[in-house]
Coordinates of N, CA and C in Angstrom, one line a residue:
Chain T
D383 N -128.0 8.4 -9.4 CA -127.9 8.5 -8.0 C -129.0 9.4 -7.5
A384 N -130.0 8.7 -6.7 CA -131.1 9.5 -6.2 C -130.6 10.5 -5.2
G385 N -131.2 11.7 -5.2 CA -130.8 12.6 -4.2 C -131.7 12.4 -3.0
V386 N -132.0 13.5 -2.3 CA -132.9 13.5 -1.1 C -134.4 13.5 -1.6
T387 N -135.1 12.5 -1.1 CA -136.5 12.4 -1.5 C -137.4 12.7 -0.3
Q388 N -138.4 13.6 -0.6 CA -139.3 14.0 0.5 C -140.8 13.7 0.0
S389 N -141.6 13.3 1.0 CA -143.0 13.0 0.7 C -143.9 13.4 1.9
P390 N -145.1 13.9 1.6 CA -145.6 14.2 0.3 C -145.0 15.5 -0.2
T391 N -145.3 15.9 -1.4 CA -144.9 17.2 -1.9 C -145.7 18.4 -1.4
H392 N -147.0 18.1 -1.3 CA -147.9 19.1 -0.8 C -148.9 18.5 0.2
L393 N -149.3 19.3 1.2 CA -150.2 18.7 2.2 C -151.1 19.9 2.7
I394 N -152.3 19.6 2.9 CA -153.2 20.6 3.6 C -153.8 19.9 4.8
K395 N -153.7 20.6 5.9 CA -154.1 20.1 7.2 C -155.0 21.2 7.9
T396 N -155.8 20.8 8.8 CA -156.6 21.7 9.6 C -155.9 22.0 10.9
R397 N -156.1 23.2 11.4 CA -155.5 23.6 12.7 C -155.9 22.6 13.7
G398 N -154.9 22.2 14.6 CA -155.1 21.3 15.6 C -154.8 19.9 15.3
Q399 N -154.7 19.6 14.0 CA -154.3 18.2 13.5 C -152.8 17.9 13.7
Q400 N -152.5 16.7 13.4 CA -151.1 16.3 13.5 C -150.6 15.9 12.0
V401 N -149.3 16.1 11.8 CA -148.8 15.7 10.4 C -147.5 15.0 10.6
T402 N -147.2 14.1 9.6 CA -145.9 13.5 9.5 C -145.4 13.7 8.1
L403 N -144.2 14.1 8.1 CA -143.4 14.3 6.8 C -142.3 13.4 6.8
R404 N -142.0 12.9 5.6 CA -141.0 11.9 5.4 C -139.8 12.3 4.5
C405 N -138.7 11.7 4.8 CA -137.4 12.0 4.1 C -136.6 10.8 3.9
S406 N -136.1 10.6 2.7 CA -135.1 9.6 2.4 C -133.8 10.3 2.0
P407 N -132.7 10.1 2.7 CA -131.5 10.8 2.4 C -130.8 10.3 1.2
K408 N -129.9 11.0 0.7 CA -129.1 10.7 -0.4 C -128.3 9.4 -0.1
S409 N -128.1 8.5 -1.1 CA -127.4 7.3 -0.9 C -126.0 7.6 -0.3
G410 N -125.6 6.9 0.8 CA -124.3 7.1 1.4 C -124.3 8.2 2.5
H411 N -125.4 8.9 2.7 CA -125.5 9.9 3.7 C -126.2 9.3 5.0
D412 N -125.7 9.7 6.2 CA -126.2 9.1 7.4 C -126.8 10.2 8.3
T413 N -126.7 11.4 8.0 CA -127.2 12.5 8.9 C -128.3 13.2 8.2
V414 N -129.4 13.5 8.9 CA -130.6 14.1 8.3 C -130.9 15.4 9.2
S415 N -131.1 16.5 8.5 CA -131.6 17.7 9.2 C -132.9 18.2 8.6
W416 N -133.7 18.8 9.4 CA -134.9 19.4 8.9 C -134.9 20.9 9.1
Y417 N -135.5 21.6 8.1 CA -135.6 23.0 8.1 C -137.0 23.5 7.8
Q418 N -137.4 24.6 8.4 CA -138.7 25.2 8.1 C -138.4 26.5 7.3
Q419 N -139.1 26.7 6.2 CA -138.9 27.9 5.4 C -140.3 28.5 5.2
A420 N -140.5 29.6 6.0 CA -141.7 30.4 5.8 C -141.6 31.2 4.6
L421 N -142.8 31.6 4.1 CA -142.8 32.4 2.8 C -142.0 33.6 2.9
G422 N -141.1 33.8 2.0 CA -140.2 35.0 2.0 C -139.1 35.1 3.0
Q423 N -138.8 33.9 3.6 CA -137.8 33.9 4.6 C -136.7 32.8 4.2
G424 N -135.6 32.9 4.9 CA -134.6 31.8 4.8 C -135.0 30.6 5.6
P425 N -134.5 29.4 5.3 CA -134.8 28.2 6.1 C -134.3 28.4 7.5
Q426 N -135.1 27.8 8.4 CA -134.7 27.8 9.8 C -134.5 26.4 10.3
F427 N -133.4 26.2 11.0 CA -133.1 24.8 11.5 C -134.0 24.3 12.5
I428 N -134.6 23.1 12.3 CA -135.5 22.5 13.3 C -134.7 21.6 14.2
F429 N -134.2 20.5 13.6 CA -133.3 19.6 14.3 C -132.5 18.7 13.4
Q430 N -131.6 18.0 13.9 CA -130.7 17.1 13.2 C -130.6 15.7 13.8
Y431 N -130.7 14.7 13.0 CA -130.6 13.3 13.5 C -129.4 12.6 12.9
Y432 N -128.7 11.9 13.8 CA -127.6 11.1 13.5 C -127.6 9.8 14.3
E433 N -127.4 8.7 13.8 CA -127.4 7.4 14.5 C -128.7 7.3 15.3
E434 N -129.8 7.7 14.7 CA -131.1 7.5 15.3 C -131.4 8.4 16.5
E435 N -130.5 9.3 16.7 CA -130.6 10.2 17.9 C -130.7 11.7 17.4
E436 N -131.4 12.5 18.2 CA -131.5 13.9 17.9 C -130.2 14.5 18.4
R437 N -129.4 15.0 17.5 CA -128.1 15.5 17.9 C -128.1 17.0 18.2
Q438 N -128.9 17.8 17.4 CA -129.0 19.2 17.7 C -130.4 19.6 17.5
R439 N -130.8 20.7 18.1 CA -132.2 21.2 18.0 C -132.2 22.7 17.9
G440 N -133.0 23.2 17.0 CA -133.1 24.7 16.9 C -134.2 25.2 17.9
N441 N -134.6 26.4 17.7 CA -135.6 27.0 18.6 C -137.0 26.7 18.2
F442 N -137.4 25.5 18.3 CA -138.8 25.1 17.9 C -139.4 24.4 19.1
P443 N -140.7 24.6 19.3 CA -141.4 24.0 20.4 C -141.4 22.4 20.3
D444 N -141.8 21.8 21.5 CA -141.8 20.4 21.5 C -142.9 19.8 20.6
R445 N -143.8 20.6 20.1 CA -144.8 20.1 19.1 C -144.1 19.5 17.9
F446 N -142.8 19.9 17.7 CA -142.1 19.4 16.6 C -141.2 18.3 17.1
S447 N -141.3 17.1 16.5 CA -140.5 16.0 17.0 C -140.1 15.2 15.7
G448 N -139.1 14.3 15.9 CA -138.7 13.6 14.8 C -138.2 12.2 15.1
H449 N -137.8 11.5 14.1 CA -137.3 10.2 14.3 C -136.4 9.8 13.1
Q450 N -135.4 9.0 13.4 CA -134.5 8.5 12.3 C -134.5 7.0 12.4
F451 N -134.7 6.3 11.3 CA -134.7 4.9 11.2 C -133.4 4.3 10.9
P452 N -133.2 3.0 11.1 CA -131.9 2.3 10.9 C -131.4 2.5 9.4
N453 N -132.3 2.7 8.5 CA -131.9 2.9 7.1 C -131.6 4.4 6.8
Y454 N -131.5 5.2 7.9 CA -131.2 6.6 7.8 C -132.3 7.5 7.4
S455 N -133.5 7.0 6.9 CA -134.6 7.8 6.6 C -135.1 8.4 7.9
S456 N -135.9 9.5 7.7 CA -136.4 10.3 8.8 C -137.8 10.7 8.7
E457 N -138.4 11.0 9.8 CA -139.7 11.6 9.8 C -139.7 12.9 10.7
L458 N -140.5 13.8 10.3 CA -140.8 15.0 11.1 C -142.3 15.0 11.4
N459 N -142.6 15.1 12.7 CA -143.9 15.1 13.2 C -144.2 16.5 13.8
V460 N -145.4 17.0 13.5 CA -145.8 18.2 14.1 C -147.2 18.0 14.7
N461 N -147.4 18.2 16.0 CA -148.6 18.1 16.7 C -149.3 19.4 16.8
A462 N -150.6 19.3 17.0 CA -151.4 20.5 17.3 C -151.1 21.7 16.4
L463 N -151.3 21.4 15.1 CA -150.9 22.4 14.1 C -151.5 23.8 14.3
L464 N -150.7 24.8 14.1 CA -151.1 26.2 14.1 C -151.0 26.7 12.7
L465 N -151.8 27.8 12.5 CA -151.7 28.4 11.1 C -150.3 28.8 10.8
G466 N -149.5 29.2 11.8 CA -148.2 29.7 11.6 C -147.2 28.6 11.2
D467 N -147.7 27.3 11.3 CA -146.8 26.2 10.9 C -146.8 26.0 9.4
S468 N -147.7 26.8 8.7 CA -147.7 26.7 7.2 C -146.3 27.2 6.7
A469 N -145.7 26.3 5.9 CA -144.3 26.6 5.4 C -143.9 25.5 4.5
L470 N -142.7 25.7 3.9 CA -142.0 24.7 3.1 C -141.1 24.0 4.1
Y471 N -141.2 22.7 4.2 CA -140.3 21.9 5.1 C -139.3 21.2 4.3
L472 N -138.1 21.5 4.6 CA -136.9 21.0 3.8 C -136.2 20.0 4.6
C473 N -135.8 18.9 4.0 CA -134.9 17.9 4.6 C -133.6 18.0 3.9
A474 N -132.5 17.8 4.6 CA -131.2 17.8 4.1 C -130.4 16.7 4.6
S475 N -129.6 16.1 3.8 CA -128.7 15.0 4.3 C -127.3 15.3 4.0
S476 N -126.4 14.6 4.8 CA -125.0 14.8 4.7 C -124.3 13.5 5.2
D477 N -123.0 13.5 4.9 CA -122.2 12.3 5.4 C -121.1 12.8 6.3
R478 N -120.4 11.9 7.0 CA -119.4 12.3 7.9 C -118.1 12.6 7.3
F479 N -117.9 12.4 6.0 CA -116.6 12.6 5.4 C -116.4 13.9 4.8
G480 N -117.4 14.6 4.5 CA -117.2 15.9 3.9 C -118.4 16.8 4.3
Y481 N -118.3 18.0 3.9 CA -119.4 18.9 4.4 C -120.1 19.4 3.2
G482 N -121.3 19.2 3.1 CA -122.1 19.7 2.0 C -123.5 19.0 2.1
Y483 N -124.4 19.7 2.6 CA -125.8 19.2 2.7 C -126.4 19.1 1.3
T484 N -127.1 18.1 1.1 CA -128.0 18.0 -0.1 C -129.4 18.1 0.3
F485 N -130.1 19.1 -0.3 CA -131.5 19.3 0.1 C -132.5 18.7 -0.8
G486 N -133.6 18.3 -0.2 CA -134.7 17.8 -1.0 C -135.5 19.0 -1.5
S487 N -136.5 18.7 -2.3 CA -137.4 19.7 -2.9 C -138.4 20.2 -1.9
G488 N -138.6 19.5 -0.8 CA -139.4 20.0 0.3 C -140.9 19.5 0.2
T489 N -141.5 19.7 1.3 CA -143.0 19.5 1.5 C -143.6 20.8 1.8
R490 N -144.6 21.2 1.0 CA -145.3 22.4 1.2 C -146.5 22.1 2.1
L491 N -146.5 22.5 3.4 CA -147.6 22.3 4.3 C -148.4 23.6 4.4
T492 N -149.7 23.4 4.2 CA -150.7 24.5 4.4 C -151.6 24.1 5.6
V493 N -151.7 25.0 6.6 CA -152.6 24.7 7.7 C -153.8 25.7 7.6
V494 N -155.0 25.2 7.5 CA -156.2 26.0 7.3 C -157.1 26.0 8.6
Chain F
A1483 N -123.7 34.3 19.0 CA -124.5 33.4 18.2 C -124.2 33.8 16.7
Q1484 N -124.3 32.8 15.9 CA -124.0 33.0 14.5 C -125.2 33.7 13.8
S1485 N -125.0 34.6 12.8 CA -126.0 35.2 12.1 C -125.5 35.6 10.7
V1486 N -126.4 35.7 9.8 CA -126.1 36.1 8.4 C -127.0 37.2 8.0
T1487 N -126.4 38.3 7.4 CA -127.2 39.4 6.9 C -127.0 39.5 5.4
Q1488 N -128.1 39.5 4.7 CA -128.1 39.8 3.2 C -128.8 41.1 3.1
P1489 N -128.1 42.2 2.9 CA -128.7 43.5 2.9 C -129.7 43.8 1.8
D1490 N -129.6 43.1 0.7 CA -130.4 43.4 -0.5 C -131.5 42.3 -0.6
I1491 N -132.8 42.8 -0.5 CA -133.9 41.9 -0.6 C -134.2 41.5 -2.0
H1492 N -134.1 42.5 -2.9 CA -134.3 42.3 -4.3 C -133.1 43.0 -5.1
I1493 N -132.7 42.4 -6.1 CA -131.7 43.0 -7.0 C -132.1 42.7 -8.4
T1494 N -132.0 43.7 -9.3 CA -132.4 43.5 -10.7 C -131.2 43.9 -11.6
V1495 N -130.8 43.0 -12.5 CA -129.7 43.3 -13.4 C -130.1 42.9 -14.8
S1496 N -129.5 43.5 -15.8 CA -129.8 43.1 -17.2 C -129.0 41.9 -17.5
E1497 N -129.6 41.1 -18.4 CA -128.9 39.9 -18.9 C -127.6 40.3 -19.5
G1498 N -126.5 39.6 -19.2 CA -125.2 39.9 -19.7 C -124.4 40.8 -18.8
A1499 N -125.0 41.4 -17.8 CA -124.4 42.3 -16.9 C -123.7 41.5 -15.8
S1500 N -122.8 42.1 -15.1 CA -122.2 41.5 -13.9 C -123.1 41.5 -12.7
L1501 N -122.8 40.6 -11.7 CA -123.6 40.5 -10.6 C -122.8 40.4 -9.3
E1502 N -123.2 41.1 -8.3 CA -122.6 40.9 -6.9 C -123.7 40.9 -5.9
L1503 N -123.8 39.8 -5.2 CA -124.8 39.7 -4.1 C -124.0 39.8 -2.7
R1504 N -124.5 40.6 -1.9 CA -123.7 40.8 -0.6 C -124.1 39.9 0.5
C1505 N -123.2 39.6 1.3 CA -123.4 38.7 2.5 C -122.5 39.1 3.6
N1506 N -123.0 39.4 4.8 CA -122.1 39.6 6.0 C -122.5 38.6 7.0
Y1507 N -121.6 38.1 7.7 CA -121.8 37.1 8.7 C -121.3 37.5 10.1
S1508 N -121.8 36.9 11.1 CA -121.4 37.2 12.5 C -121.0 35.9 13.1
Y1509 N -119.7 35.7 13.4 CA -119.3 34.5 14.0 C -117.9 34.7 14.6
G1510 N -117.6 34.2 15.7 CA -116.3 34.6 16.4 C -115.1 33.9 15.8
A1511 N -115.2 32.7 15.3 CA -114.1 32.0 14.8 C -114.2 31.9 13.2
T1512 N -113.4 31.1 12.6 CA -113.5 31.0 11.2 C -114.7 30.1 10.8
P1513 N -115.5 30.7 10.1 CA -116.8 30.0 9.8 C -116.7 29.1 8.5
Y1514 N -117.7 28.3 8.4 CA -117.9 27.6 7.2 C -119.0 28.4 6.5
L1515 N -118.8 28.7 5.2 CA -119.7 29.6 4.5 C -120.2 29.0 3.2
F1516 N -121.5 29.3 2.9 CA -122.1 28.7 1.8 C -123.0 29.7 1.0
W1517 N -123.2 29.4 -0.3 CA -124.2 30.1 -1.0 C -125.1 29.0 -1.7
Y1518 N -126.4 29.2 -1.5 CA -127.4 28.3 -2.1 C -128.3 29.1 -3.0
V1519 N -128.8 28.4 -4.0 CA -129.8 29.0 -4.9 C -131.1 28.2 -4.8
Q1520 N -132.2 28.9 -4.9 CA -133.5 28.3 -4.8 C -134.4 28.8 -5.9
S1521 N -134.8 28.0 -6.8 CA -135.8 28.4 -7.9 C -137.2 28.2 -7.3
P1522 N -138.2 28.9 -7.8 CA -139.5 28.9 -7.3 C -140.0 27.5 -7.1
G1523 N -140.5 27.2 -5.9 CA -141.1 25.9 -5.6 C -140.1 24.7 -5.5
Q1524 N -138.8 25.1 -5.5 CA -137.8 24.0 -5.5 C -137.0 24.0 -4.1
G1525 N -136.2 23.0 -3.9 CA -135.3 23.0 -2.8 C -134.1 23.8 -3.0
L1526 N -133.1 23.7 -2.2 CA -131.9 24.5 -2.3 C -130.8 23.7 -3.0
Q1527 N -130.1 24.4 -3.9 CA -128.9 23.8 -4.5 C -127.7 24.6 -4.1
L1528 N -126.7 23.8 -3.7 CA -125.4 24.4 -3.3 C -124.6 25.0 -4.5
L1529 N -124.3 26.3 -4.4 CA -123.5 26.9 -5.5 C -122.0 26.8 -5.2
L1530 N -121.6 27.0 -3.9 CA -120.3 26.9 -3.5 C -120.2 27.0 -2.0
K1531 N -119.0 26.6 -1.5 CA -118.7 26.6 -0.1 C -117.3 27.0 0.2
Y1532 N -117.1 27.6 1.4 CA -115.7 27.9 1.8 C -115.5 27.3 3.2
F1533 N -114.4 26.5 3.3 CA -114.1 25.9 4.6 C -112.7 26.5 5.0
S1534 N -111.8 26.6 4.2 CA -110.4 27.1 4.5 C -109.7 27.3 3.2
G1535 N -108.4 27.8 3.3 CA -107.6 27.9 2.2 C -107.8 29.1 1.4
D1536 N -107.7 29.0 0.1 CA -107.9 30.1 -0.9 C -109.2 30.8 -0.6
T1537 N -109.2 32.1 -0.4 CA -110.3 32.9 -0.1 C -111.3 33.1 -1.3
L1538 N -110.8 32.9 -2.5 CA -111.7 33.0 -3.7 C -112.1 31.6 -4.0
V1539 N -113.4 31.4 -4.0 CA -114.0 30.1 -4.2 C -114.8 30.0 -5.5
Q1540 N -114.5 29.0 -6.3 CA -115.3 28.9 -7.5 C -116.4 27.9 -7.3
G1541 N -117.5 28.1 -7.9 CA -118.7 27.3 -7.7 C -119.2 26.8 -9.1
I1542 N -120.4 26.3 -9.0 CA -121.1 25.9 -10.2 C -121.8 27.0 -10.9
K1543 N -122.1 26.8 -12.2 CA -122.8 27.8 -13.0 C -122.1 29.1 -13.2
G1544 N -120.8 29.1 -13.0 CA -120.0 30.3 -13.3 C -119.9 31.3 -12.1
F1545 N -120.4 30.9 -11.0 CA -120.4 31.7 -9.8 C -119.1 31.6 -9.0
E1546 N -118.7 32.7 -8.3 CA -117.6 32.7 -7.4 C -117.9 33.5 -6.2
A1547 N -117.2 33.3 -5.1 CA -117.4 34.1 -3.9 C -116.0 34.3 -3.3
E1548 N -115.9 35.5 -2.6 CA -114.6 35.8 -1.9 C -114.9 36.0 -0.4
F1549 N -114.1 35.3 0.4 CA -114.2 35.4 1.8 C -113.2 36.5 2.2
K1550 N -113.8 37.5 2.9 CA -112.9 38.6 3.5 C -113.2 38.6 5.0
R1551 N -112.2 38.1 5.7 CA -112.3 38.0 7.1 C -112.4 39.4 7.8
S1552 N -111.6 40.4 7.3 CA -111.6 41.7 7.9 C -112.9 42.4 7.8
Q1553 N -113.7 42.0 6.8 CA -115.0 42.7 6.5 C -116.2 41.7 6.9
S1554 N -115.9 40.5 7.4 CA -116.9 39.5 7.7 C -117.9 39.4 6.6
S1555 N -117.3 39.3 5.4 CA -118.1 39.2 4.2 C -117.8 38.0 3.3
F1556 N -118.8 37.6 2.6 CA -118.7 36.5 1.6 C -119.6 36.8 0.5
N1557 N -119.2 37.7 -0.4 CA -120.0 38.1 -1.5 C -119.9 37.2 -2.7
L1558 N -121.1 37.0 -3.3 CA -121.2 36.2 -4.5 C -121.1 37.0 -5.7
R1559 N -120.4 36.5 -6.7 CA -120.2 37.3 -8.0 C -120.4 36.4 -9.2
K1560 N -120.8 37.0 -10.3 CA -120.8 36.3 -11.6 C -120.6 37.4 -12.6
P1561 N -119.7 37.1 -13.6 CA -119.3 38.2 -14.5 C -120.4 38.5 -15.5
S1562 N -121.2 37.5 -15.9 CA -122.3 37.8 -16.9 C -123.5 36.9 -16.6
V1563 N -124.6 37.5 -16.2 CA -125.7 36.7 -15.8 C -126.6 36.3 -17.0
H1564 N -127.3 35.2 -16.8 CA -128.2 34.7 -17.8 C -129.6 34.7 -17.3
W1565 N -130.6 34.7 -18.1 CA -132.0 34.8 -17.7 C -132.3 33.6 -16.7
S1566 N -131.6 32.5 -16.9 CA -131.9 31.3 -16.0 C -131.3 31.5 -14.6
D1567 N -130.6 32.6 -14.4 CA -130.0 32.8 -13.0 C -131.1 33.5 -12.1
A1568 N -132.2 33.9 -12.7 CA -133.3 34.5 -11.8 C -133.7 33.5 -10.8
A1569 N -133.6 33.8 -9.5 CA -133.9 32.9 -8.5 C -133.7 33.6 -7.1
E1570 N -133.9 32.8 -6.0 CA -133.6 33.4 -4.7 C -132.2 32.8 -4.3
Y1571 N -131.4 33.7 -3.7 CA -130.0 33.3 -3.3 C -129.9 33.4 -1.8
F1572 N -129.4 32.4 -1.2 CA -129.2 32.4 0.2 C -127.7 32.2 0.6
C1573 N -127.2 33.1 1.5 CA -125.9 33.0 2.1 C -126.1 32.2 3.4
A1574 N -125.2 31.4 3.8 CA -125.4 30.6 5.0 C -124.0 30.4 5.7
V1575 N -124.1 30.2 7.0 CA -122.9 30.0 7.8 C -123.1 28.8 8.8
A1576 N -122.0 28.1 9.1 CA -122.0 27.0 10.1 C -120.7 27.1 10.8
S1577 N -120.7 26.5 12.0 CA -119.5 26.6 12.9 C -118.5 25.5 12.6
N1578 N -119.0 24.4 12.1 CA -118.1 23.3 11.8 C -118.9 22.3 10.8
R1579 N -118.2 21.2 10.5 CA -118.8 20.4 9.4 C -120.1 19.7 9.8
D1580 N -120.3 19.5 11.1 CA -121.5 18.8 11.5 C -122.6 19.7 12.1
D1581 N -122.3 21.0 12.1 CA -123.2 21.9 12.8 C -124.4 22.3 11.9
K1582 N -125.4 22.8 12.5 CA -126.5 23.3 11.7 C -126.1 24.5 10.9
I1583 N -126.8 24.7 9.8 CA -126.5 25.8 8.9 C -127.5 27.0 9.3
I1584 N -127.0 28.2 9.4 CA -127.8 29.4 9.6 C -127.9 30.1 8.3
F1585 N -129.1 30.4 7.9 CA -129.3 31.0 6.6 C -129.6 32.5 6.8
G1586 N -129.3 33.3 5.8 CA -129.8 34.7 5.7 C -131.2 34.6 5.1
K1587 N -131.8 35.8 5.0 CA -133.2 35.9 4.6 C -133.3 35.8 3.0
G1588 N -132.2 35.9 2.4 CA -132.2 35.7 0.9 C -132.2 37.0 0.1
T1589 N -131.8 36.9 -1.1 CA -131.8 38.0 -2.1 C -132.5 37.4 -3.3
R1590 N -133.6 38.1 -3.7 CA -134.3 37.7 -5.0 C -133.6 38.4 -6.1
L1591 N -133.2 37.6 -7.1 CA -132.5 38.2 -8.3 C -133.5 38.2 -9.5
H1592 N -133.6 39.3 -10.0 CA -134.5 39.5 -11.2 C -133.6 39.9 -12.4
I1593 N -133.8 39.3 -13.6 CA -133.0 39.5 -14.8 C -133.9 40.2 -15.8
L1594 N -133.4 41.4 -16.3 CA -134.0 42.1 -17.4 C -133.5 41.6 -18.7
P1595 N -134.4 41.4 -19.7 CA -134.0 40.9 -21.0 C -133.2 42.0 -21.8

């Protein structure tokens, strides 16, 4: 049973560019959440998608946007990249019947 | 607002010794509580969770945690650590099953041979 799959695993972008990160949830899961984990910090909630709609949002600027597709996979888009956006971006999926997020291994984004 | 405090940034224990990682949370109602472990360069793995019921929760890899409402704590314990337990440990809280998870800043566990 495949868990949460994220791509790419590593990415280097230049300040001002745009980036798209992808996530495929665990089989049977319909809710996807995105987290940003800066070096030496705990993960911080960006937003959550359910039924292709953004259901909750953390304290992140509008430069961070997302999308969920009918097959429950999701994308995280970040525009106008800043050096401070360098972090590990984690995707987590869950289902409506129990509580327990499954996390992917993350995408390491480096902005130079 | 919910918050989680992990007062110890680093903890070092000898292999075979017992372990306790501290966690305090701030939340007005009964929280959903979690402990996750993260190995270098990896994602997060759920060790255990508390929703309700028995306040002593058993998890994977021999870990357990105890919910103490009066102390707003959810400390993680293991009777005998192994070198493979060296990792970063995160305590986390949520308000309900569908809510976002709020993480602490983590405790880095080092194991001495």
